Amino acid sequence: MNNHKIWLSPPHMGGSELKYIHQAFAENWVAPLGPNVNLFEDLVEDFLGENSQITALSSGTAALHLALIILGVKAGDEVICQSMTFAASAFPIVYLGAKPVFVDSEEDTWNICPDRLMEAIEDRILKGKKPKAIIAVHLYGMPAKMDEILAISKKYDIPVLEDSAESFGSSYKNKKCGTFGEMALLSFNGNKIITTSGGGAIVCKTKAHKDKALFLSTQARELTTHYEHSEIGYNYRMSNITAGIGCGQMEVLEDRIFQRQENHLFYSEFFKDKPGINLHSEPNEDFKSNHWLSTITIDKEITGFSSHDLCKKFAEANIESRPLWKPMHMQPVFQDADFYGGDISENLFKNGLCLPSGSNLSDQDRALIKGVLESCFVTEKIK
Ligand SMILES: *Cc1c(COP(=O)(O)O)cnc(C)c1O
């Protein structure tokens, strides 16, 4: 019996995280501010470049919530959101009493389809309401078609919020994901490419936006000695303790990106002569994915086994895998939301699987994964 569980995307410490945490204890910076928070923000800013201004927060979801507020989204407004995503891309729209309008994916990147996006915007305008923002996601690390999306954003004067939670370290035309939109969110949740255990950041382009994010995330305290509030605030700042984990993780970020990309190469080597399996890969050289998760779709007609069959086989071997994210327009909680598109994201969900993608997969882990994959193909040949 194999007691060692192989996780889909576990945390992977670099070694110096505890040093920063000890430092915080030594100096009694046990608070949602302090030197680790400042250093972590500087490190992320240096990594992203492009004059990005970082505010470290308690989660990526909080970052998106604040971004929508800063853009002026209010109750009754509409916000366009990629349907094929994790629910946190859409939930903050609802926190504000606004309405999500979902748009399907395109086949190349699995991200928001520019044609469908245009169709959605035109139809909403025709119906009397121009959407307030467009939330584009770089799902599983794969950059969205930013040139086309930004052109649409410009044409209709609707800002893009970039959900870069899964794409820290990815780039499109040599520009890093997270630097394209009016604002972007990053996530440092435990399952992401680097982690602060839980945490996130909002990426702003202007000092005014950054100041506003900082203000809102610290209970909207006015600059007075007593507590004075003329706006509603939030308690969304990152802790100096968890930021210490982030500082340690930034030291190994490049390694983590490399290791995830190596996983993709490992799968690509395995699947290269296996018909019926499509390993999600960059459509061309403009796209550079961090390959946060390696993902496949399976054509059961050809392979004889489905993504569910494979998921089950992995589970029996104590290996975690997971279906692709279920699109938002198929979620019970969003059953009344409008959707523009066809069945692309729906089919991805039905036929897709996220493969074990940790940056700490050992050779032995890979051998076990390969064994399960091989057994699927072998069984089918005998049948
Ligand atoms: C993880 C994730 C988020 C939310 O980030 P948290 O830090 O967990 O709040 C948002 N969008 C996507 C696509 C994600 O994968």
Short mmCIF file of C-alpha atoms and ligand atoms in Angstrom, two decimals:
data_model
loop_
_atom_site.label_atom_id
_atom_site.label_comp_id
_atom_site.label_asym_id
_atom_site.label_seq_id
_atom_site.Cartn_x
_atom_site.Cartn_y
_atom_site.Cartn_z
CA MET A 1 0.00 0.00 0.00
CA ASN A 2 1.24 3.40 -0.97
CA ASN A 3 0.72 5.70 2.04
CA HIS A 4 2.30 8.69 0.39
CA LYS A 5 -0.41 10.82 -1.16
CA ILE A 6 0.39 12.75 -4.31
CA TRP A 7 -1.53 16.04 -4.20
CA LEU A 8 -2.77 18.08 -7.11
CA SER A 9 -0.91 21.25 -6.18
CA PRO A 10 0.52 21.30 -2.64
CA PRO A 11 2.47 24.10 -0.98
CA HIS A 12 6.23 23.90 -1.54
CA MET A 13 8.38 25.78 0.93
CA GLY A 14 11.78 27.09 -0.11
CA GLY A 15 13.48 27.01 3.29
CA SER A 16 13.85 30.63 4.34
CA GLU A 17 10.17 31.35 5.08
CA LEU A 18 10.63 30.67 8.82
CA LYS A 19 13.53 33.10 8.98
CA TYR A 20 11.17 35.95 8.08
CA ILE A 21 8.56 34.72 10.55
CA HIS A 22 11.11 34.49 13.37
CA GLN A 23 12.22 38.01 12.53
CA ALA A 24 8.62 39.22 12.81
CA PHE A 25 8.32 37.59 16.26
CA ALA A 26 11.68 38.96 17.36
CA GLU A 27 10.59 42.51 16.47
CA ASN A 28 6.99 41.96 17.61
CA TRP A 29 5.61 42.81 14.17
CA VAL A 30 2.68 40.47 14.72
CA ALA A 31 0.10 42.59 12.91
CA PRO A 32 -1.44 43.16 9.50
CA LEU A 33 1.41 45.50 8.60
CA GLY A 34 5.18 45.52 9.02
CA PRO A 35 8.52 44.97 7.29
CA ASN A 36 7.60 41.59 5.76
CA VAL A 37 4.49 43.08 4.14
CA ASN A 38 6.55 45.96 2.72
CA LEU A 39 9.33 43.66 1.50
CA PHE A 40 6.87 41.21 -0.04
CA GLU A 41 5.16 44.03 -1.94
CA ASP A 42 8.52 45.32 -3.20
CA LEU A 43 9.56 41.85 -4.36
CA VAL A 44 6.31 41.28 -6.24
CA GLU A 45 6.55 44.76 -7.79
CA ASP A 46 10.10 44.07 -8.95
CA PHE A 47 9.05 40.75 -10.42
CA LEU A 48 6.09 42.12 -12.37
CA GLY A 49 7.77 45.36 -13.46
CA GLU A 50 5.76 47.67 -15.75
CA ASN A 51 5.28 50.13 -12.86
CA SER A 52 2.88 47.79 -11.15
CA GLN A 53 1.89 48.93 -7.67
CA ILE A 54 1.15 46.14 -5.24
CA THR A 55 -1.04 46.07 -2.16
CA ALA A 56 -0.80 42.77 -0.28
CA LEU A 57 -4.16 41.51 0.97
CA SER A 58 -5.72 38.63 2.86
CA SER A 59 -6.85 36.88 -0.35
CA GLY A 60 -7.21 37.15 -4.09
CA THR A 61 -10.98 37.29 -3.62
CA ALA A 62 -10.55 40.40 -1.43
CA ALA A 63 -8.37 41.93 -4.15
CA LEU A 64 -11.08 41.47 -6.77
CA HIS A 65 -13.71 42.85 -4.40
CA LEU A 66 -11.65 46.03 -3.89
CA ALA A 67 -10.85 46.33 -7.60
CA LEU A 68 -14.55 46.32 -8.44
CA ILE A 69 -15.24 48.94 -5.77
CA ILE A 70 -12.41 51.16 -7.05
CA LEU A 71 -13.88 50.91 -10.57
CA GLY A 72 -17.15 52.16 -9.15
CA VAL A 73 -19.23 48.99 -9.56
CA LYS A 74 -22.49 49.42 -7.66
CA ALA A 75 -25.70 47.53 -6.97
CA GLY A 76 -27.61 46.87 -10.20
CA ASP A 77 -24.54 47.23 -12.45
CA GLU A 78 -23.46 44.47 -14.80
CA VAL A 79 -19.98 42.97 -14.94
CA ILE A 80 -18.80 40.60 -17.64
CA CYS A 81 -16.91 37.56 -16.40
CA GLN A 82 -15.27 34.57 -18.04
CA SER A 83 -17.54 31.60 -17.32
CA MET A 84 -14.76 29.00 -17.32
CA THR A 85 -13.08 29.90 -14.04
CA PHE A 86 -13.01 29.33 -10.32
CA ALA A 87 -16.03 30.85 -8.55
CA ALA A 88 -13.91 33.50 -6.78
CA SER A 89 -13.65 35.34 -10.12
CA ALA A 90 -17.41 35.98 -9.96
CA PHE A 91 -18.43 36.03 -6.28
CA PRO A 92 -17.23 39.59 -5.55
CA ILE A 93 -19.55 40.91 -8.29
CA VAL A 94 -22.44 39.58 -6.22
CA TYR A 95 -21.01 40.97 -2.94
CA LEU A 96 -21.67 44.40 -4.48
CA GLY A 97 -25.21 43.63 -5.56
CA ALA A 98 -24.07 43.77 -9.17
CA LYS A 99 -24.95 41.17 -11.81
CA PRO A 100 -22.46 38.85 -13.48
CA VAL A 101 -22.86 38.26 -17.22
CA PHE A 102 -20.93 35.16 -18.27
CA VAL A 103 -19.04 34.63 -21.51
CA ASP A 104 -17.82 31.35 -22.99
CA SER A 105 -14.21 30.37 -23.74
CA GLU A 106 -12.37 29.88 -27.00
CA GLU A 107 -10.58 26.65 -27.89
CA ASP A 108 -6.96 27.86 -27.99
CA THR A 109 -6.45 29.20 -24.48
CA TRP A 110 -9.72 28.07 -22.81
CA ASN A 111 -10.10 31.71 -21.74
CA ILE A 112 -12.73 34.34 -22.57
CA CYS A 113 -13.60 34.29 -26.28
CA PRO A 114 -13.08 37.77 -27.82
CA ASP A 115 -15.90 37.23 -30.35
CA ARG A 116 -18.37 36.19 -27.68
CA LEU A 117 -17.19 39.05 -25.48
CA MET A 118 -17.96 41.55 -28.23
CA GLU A 119 -21.34 39.92 -28.84
CA ALA A 120 -22.15 40.14 -25.12
CA ILE A 121 -21.17 43.81 -24.82
CA GLU A 122 -23.18 44.81 -27.91
CA ASP A 123 -26.23 42.93 -26.69
CA ARG A 124 -26.05 44.40 -23.17
CA ILE A 125 -25.71 47.91 -24.61
CA LEU A 126 -28.70 47.19 -26.88
CA LYS A 127 -30.66 46.09 -23.81
CA GLY A 128 -29.86 49.43 -22.19
CA LYS A 129 -26.92 48.76 -19.88
CA LYS A 130 -23.24 49.03 -20.65
CA PRO A 131 -21.21 46.58 -18.53
CA LYS A 132 -18.97 48.25 -15.95
CA ALA A 133 -15.99 45.90 -16.24
CA ILE A 134 -14.64 42.80 -17.96
CA ILE A 135 -13.06 40.10 -15.79
CA ALA A 136 -10.61 38.08 -17.90
CA VAL A 137 -8.89 35.06 -16.37
CA HIS A 138 -5.63 33.34 -17.33
CA LEU A 139 -6.89 29.91 -16.38
CA TYR A 140 -4.42 27.25 -15.24
CA GLY A 141 -1.67 29.75 -16.04
CA MET A 142 -2.49 30.07 -19.75
CA PRO A 143 -2.55 33.72 -20.84
CA ALA A 144 -5.81 34.94 -22.35
CA LYS A 145 -5.83 36.60 -25.80
CA MET A 146 -4.98 39.99 -24.34
CA ASP A 147 -4.48 41.93 -27.58
CA GLU A 148 -8.00 41.16 -28.73
CA ILE A 149 -9.51 41.63 -25.26
CA LEU A 150 -7.78 44.99 -24.71
CA ALA A 151 -8.85 46.17 -28.17
CA ILE A 152 -12.47 45.46 -27.24
CA SER A 153 -11.99 47.12 -23.86
CA LYS A 154 -10.68 50.22 -25.62
CA LYS A 155 -13.38 50.23 -28.30
CA TYR A 156 -16.21 50.20 -25.77
CA ASP A 157 -14.34 51.99 -22.99
CA ILE A 158 -14.88 49.21 -20.46
CA PRO A 159 -11.94 48.44 -18.14
CA VAL A 160 -10.42 44.96 -17.91
CA LEU A 161 -9.79 43.37 -14.53
CA GLU A 162 -7.26 40.63 -14.91
CA ASP A 163 -7.68 37.56 -12.74
CA SER A 164 -4.07 36.49 -12.53
CA ALA A 165 -4.58 34.21 -9.51
CA GLU A 166 -3.34 31.17 -11.41
CA SER A 167 -0.89 32.87 -13.74
CA PHE A 168 1.80 34.48 -11.59
CA GLY A 169 4.90 34.10 -13.77
CA SER A 170 3.06 33.60 -17.07
CA SER A 171 3.50 36.07 -19.91
CA TYR A 172 1.95 37.12 -23.18
CA LYS A 173 4.18 38.67 -25.86
CA ASN A 174 6.92 38.93 -23.22
CA LYS A 175 4.76 41.00 -20.86
CA LYS A 176 3.80 39.44 -17.54
CA CYS A 177 0.25 38.42 -16.77
CA GLY A 178 -1.12 40.77 -14.15
CA THR A 179 0.20 43.88 -15.92
CA PHE A 180 -2.34 44.14 -18.75
CA GLY A 181 -5.57 45.16 -17.05
CA GLU A 182 -6.64 48.41 -15.42
CA MET A 183 -6.10 46.35 -12.26
CA ALA A 184 -5.26 42.72 -11.59
CA LEU A 185 -5.48 40.27 -8.75
CA LEU A 186 -2.92 37.74 -7.59
CA SER A 187 -3.55 34.87 -5.21
CA PHE A 188 -1.15 33.27 -2.76
CA ASN A 189 -3.56 30.64 -1.53
CA GLY A 190 -2.04 27.31 -0.44
CA ASN A 191 -2.59 25.66 -3.82
CA LYS A 192 -1.12 28.41 -6.00
CA ILE A 193 2.33 28.53 -7.61
CA ILE A 194 3.71 30.28 -4.54
CA THR A 195 1.81 30.71 -1.31
CA THR A 196 1.50 32.76 1.86
CA SER A 197 -0.81 29.99 3.18
CA GLY A 198 -3.70 32.33 2.36
CA GLY A 199 -3.27 35.71 0.77
CA GLY A 200 -3.48 37.79 -2.34
CA ALA A 201 -2.65 41.13 -3.84
CA ILE A 202 -4.19 43.82 -5.98
CA VAL A 203 -2.02 45.12 -8.80
CA CYS A 204 -2.69 48.77 -9.63
CA LYS A 205 -1.28 51.01 -12.34
CA THR A 206 -1.67 54.34 -10.61
CA LYS A 207 -0.73 55.64 -7.18
CA ALA A 208 -4.31 56.88 -6.74
CA HIS A 209 -5.67 53.35 -7.19
CA LYS A 210 -3.06 51.87 -4.90
CA ASP A 211 -3.77 54.45 -2.20
CA LYS A 212 -7.47 53.69 -2.50
CA ALA A 213 -6.84 49.93 -2.20
CA LEU A 214 -4.74 50.50 0.92
CA PHE A 215 -7.37 52.82 2.40
CA LEU A 216 -10.28 50.42 1.77
CA SER A 217 -8.33 47.37 2.99
CA THR A 218 -7.59 49.01 6.35
CA GLN A 219 -11.15 49.98 7.37
CA ALA A 220 -11.29 53.25 5.44
CA ARG A 221 -9.66 55.24 8.23
CA GLU A 222 -9.33 58.92 7.45
CA LEU A 223 -6.05 60.68 8.27
CA THR A 224 -7.10 61.93 11.70
CA THR A 225 -5.84 60.98 15.16
CA HIS A 226 -9.29 59.75 16.18
CA TYR A 227 -11.09 57.14 14.07
CA GLU A 228 -12.98 59.02 11.38
CA HIS A 229 -14.83 57.26 8.55
CA SER A 230 -16.62 58.72 5.58
CA GLU A 231 -16.63 55.47 3.59
CA ILE A 232 -17.25 51.78 4.27
CA GLY A 233 -13.99 49.90 4.74
CA TYR A 234 -12.76 46.33 4.92
CA ASN A 235 -10.26 44.41 6.99
CA TYR A 236 -8.40 42.91 4.05
CA ARG A 237 -4.71 43.60 4.71
CA MET A 238 -2.12 40.82 4.65
CA SER A 239 -0.59 39.79 7.97
CA ASN A 240 3.11 40.44 8.55
CA ILE A 241 3.43 36.75 9.54
CA THR A 242 2.02 35.32 6.33
CA ALA A 243 3.89 37.98 4.32
CA GLY A 244 7.04 36.39 5.80
CA ILE A 245 6.11 33.15 4.07
CA GLY A 246 5.66 35.19 0.89
CA CYS A 247 9.14 36.75 1.19
CA GLY A 248 10.66 33.29 1.47
CA GLN A 249 8.58 32.04 -1.45
CA MET A 250 9.66 34.92 -3.70
CA GLU A 251 13.25 33.65 -3.36
CA VAL A 252 12.22 30.44 -5.14
CA LEU A 253 9.53 31.73 -7.51
CA GLU A 254 11.64 31.23 -10.65
CA ASP A 255 12.38 27.62 -9.57
CA ARG A 256 8.69 26.97 -8.95
CA ILE A 257 7.75 28.25 -12.40
CA PHE A 258 10.48 26.11 -13.96
CA GLN A 259 9.36 23.02 -12.01
CA ARG A 260 5.70 23.42 -13.09
CA GLN A 261 6.80 23.85 -16.69
CA GLU A 262 8.90 20.68 -16.31
CA ASN A 263 5.74 18.84 -15.24
CA HIS A 264 4.08 19.96 -18.45
CA LEU A 265 7.07 18.65 -20.43
CA PHE A 266 6.84 15.33 -18.60
CA TYR A 267 3.17 14.97 -19.55
CA SER A 268 3.79 16.17 -23.06
CA GLU A 269 6.46 13.47 -23.49
CA PHE A 270 4.06 10.82 -22.19
CA PHE A 271 1.05 11.86 -24.26
CA LYS A 272 2.87 12.61 -27.51
CA ASP A 273 2.03 9.26 -29.08
CA LYS A 274 -1.35 8.81 -27.34
CA PRO A 275 -4.27 9.68 -29.62
CA GLY A 276 -7.42 11.05 -28.02
CA ILE A 277 -5.60 13.09 -25.36
CA ASN A 278 -5.16 16.83 -25.71
CA LEU A 279 -2.63 18.25 -23.28
CA HIS A 280 -3.46 21.96 -22.87
CA SER A 281 -0.48 23.82 -24.36
CA GLU A 282 0.43 27.26 -25.64
CA PRO A 283 -1.17 27.96 -29.05
CA ASN A 284 1.98 29.76 -30.25
CA GLU A 285 5.10 31.56 -29.05
CA ASP A 286 3.23 34.70 -27.97
CA PHE A 287 1.94 32.70 -25.00
CA LYS A 288 4.12 31.52 -22.13
CA SER A 289 2.23 29.65 -19.41
CA ASN A 290 3.61 29.05 -15.93
CA HIS A 291 1.76 25.71 -16.29
CA TRP A 292 0.41 26.09 -12.77
CA LEU A 293 -1.68 23.01 -13.48
CA SER A 294 -1.13 20.55 -16.30
CA THR A 295 -4.53 19.79 -17.77
CA ILE A 296 -5.92 17.47 -20.44
CA THR A 297 -9.11 16.74 -22.28
CA ILE A 298 -9.91 13.17 -23.21
CA ASP A 299 -11.84 12.01 -26.27
CA LYS A 300 -13.41 8.83 -24.92
CA GLU A 301 -14.41 7.70 -28.41
CA ILE A 302 -10.72 7.32 -29.18
CA THR A 303 -9.17 6.36 -25.83
CA GLY A 304 -11.98 4.12 -24.55
CA PHE A 305 -11.75 5.75 -21.11
CA SER A 306 -13.12 9.03 -19.79
CA SER A 307 -11.70 11.73 -17.54
CA HIS A 308 -13.85 10.29 -14.73
CA ASP A 309 -12.34 6.83 -15.25
CA LEU A 310 -8.84 8.29 -15.05
CA CYS A 311 -9.69 10.40 -12.01
CA LYS A 312 -10.95 7.26 -10.27
CA LYS A 313 -7.83 5.28 -11.15
CA PHE A 314 -5.67 8.07 -9.74
CA ALA A 315 -7.73 8.12 -6.53
CA GLU A 316 -7.27 4.35 -6.09
CA ALA A 317 -3.52 4.91 -6.28
CA ASN A 318 -3.74 7.73 -3.68
CA ILE A 319 -3.09 10.37 -6.31
CA GLU A 320 -5.20 13.51 -6.42
CA SER A 321 -6.59 14.77 -9.72
CA ARG A 322 -9.64 16.95 -10.35
CA PRO A 323 -12.11 17.70 -13.14
CA LEU A 324 -11.61 21.02 -14.90
CA TRP A 325 -13.43 23.91 -13.20
CA LYS A 326 -17.19 23.78 -13.74
CA PRO A 327 -18.22 26.88 -15.71
CA MET A 328 -20.12 29.56 -13.78
CA HIS A 329 -23.12 29.53 -16.13
CA MET A 330 -23.65 25.85 -15.17
CA GLN A 331 -23.49 26.53 -11.42
CA PRO A 332 -26.76 26.34 -9.46
CA VAL A 333 -25.99 29.62 -7.69
CA PHE A 334 -25.74 31.44 -11.03
CA GLN A 335 -28.64 29.73 -12.79
CA ASP A 336 -30.39 33.06 -13.46
CA ALA A 337 -27.33 34.80 -14.89
CA ASP A 338 -27.06 35.63 -18.60
CA PHE A 339 -24.57 33.69 -20.68
CA TYR A 340 -23.12 34.36 -24.12
CA GLY A 341 -21.59 31.43 -25.91
CA GLY A 342 -21.95 27.84 -26.97
CA ASP A 343 -20.71 24.61 -25.47
CA ILE A 344 -16.94 25.11 -25.40
CA SER A 345 -16.48 25.55 -21.65
CA GLU A 346 -19.21 22.96 -21.00
CA ASN A 347 -17.30 20.38 -23.04
CA LEU A 348 -14.04 21.27 -21.33
CA PHE A 349 -15.72 20.55 -18.02
CA LYS A 350 -17.21 17.26 -19.24
CA ASN A 351 -14.02 15.89 -20.75
CA GLY A 352 -11.21 17.54 -18.85
CA LEU A 353 -8.94 16.66 -15.98
CA CYS A 354 -6.29 18.51 -13.93
CA LEU A 355 -3.27 16.27 -13.45
CA PRO A 356 -0.98 16.21 -10.41
CA SER A 357 1.11 19.35 -10.90
CA GLY A 358 3.02 20.09 -7.70
CA SER A 359 6.40 21.76 -8.08
CA ASN A 360 7.69 19.16 -5.60
CA LEU A 361 6.82 16.02 -7.61
CA SER A 362 9.70 13.57 -7.21
CA ASP A 363 10.92 11.13 -9.84
CA GLN A 364 9.23 8.42 -7.81
CA ASP A 365 5.93 10.36 -7.86
CA ARG A 366 6.21 10.74 -11.60
CA ALA A 367 6.82 7.01 -11.98
CA LEU A 368 3.63 6.30 -9.99
CA ILE A 369 1.63 8.78 -12.08
CA LYS A 370 3.01 7.26 -15.27
CA GLY A 371 2.08 3.80 -14.03
CA VAL A 372 -1.57 4.80 -13.60
CA LEU A 373 -1.67 6.51 -16.99
CA GLU A 374 -0.09 3.49 -18.69
CA SER A 375 -2.56 1.12 -17.02
CA CYS A 376 -5.46 3.03 -18.63
CA PHE A 377 -4.06 2.59 -22.10
CA VAL A 378 -3.07 -1.06 -21.52
CA THR A 379 -6.51 -2.11 -20.16
CA GLU A 380 -8.21 -0.60 -23.16
CA LYS A 381 -6.03 -2.48 -25.62
CA ILE A 382 -6.88 -5.84 -24.00
CA LYS A 383 -10.63 -5.13 -23.92
C1 LIG B 1 -7.58 30.97 -6.35
C2 LIG B 1 -8.33 31.80 -7.31
C3 LIG B 1 -8.96 32.99 -6.92
C4 LIG B 1 -9.10 33.43 -5.50
O1 LIG B 1 -7.97 33.61 -4.79
P1 LIG B 1 -8.00 33.40 -3.19
O2 LIG B 1 -6.68 33.92 -2.78
O3 LIG B 1 -8.16 31.94 -2.93
O4 LIG B 1 -9.12 34.21 -2.65
C5 LIG B 1 -9.57 33.76 -7.89
N1 LIG B 1 -9.59 33.37 -9.17
C6 LIG B 1 -9.02 32.24 -9.59
C7 LIG B 1 -9.08 31.88 -11.03
C8 LIG B 1 -8.40 31.39 -8.66
O5 LIG B 1 -7.86 30.24 -9.07
#
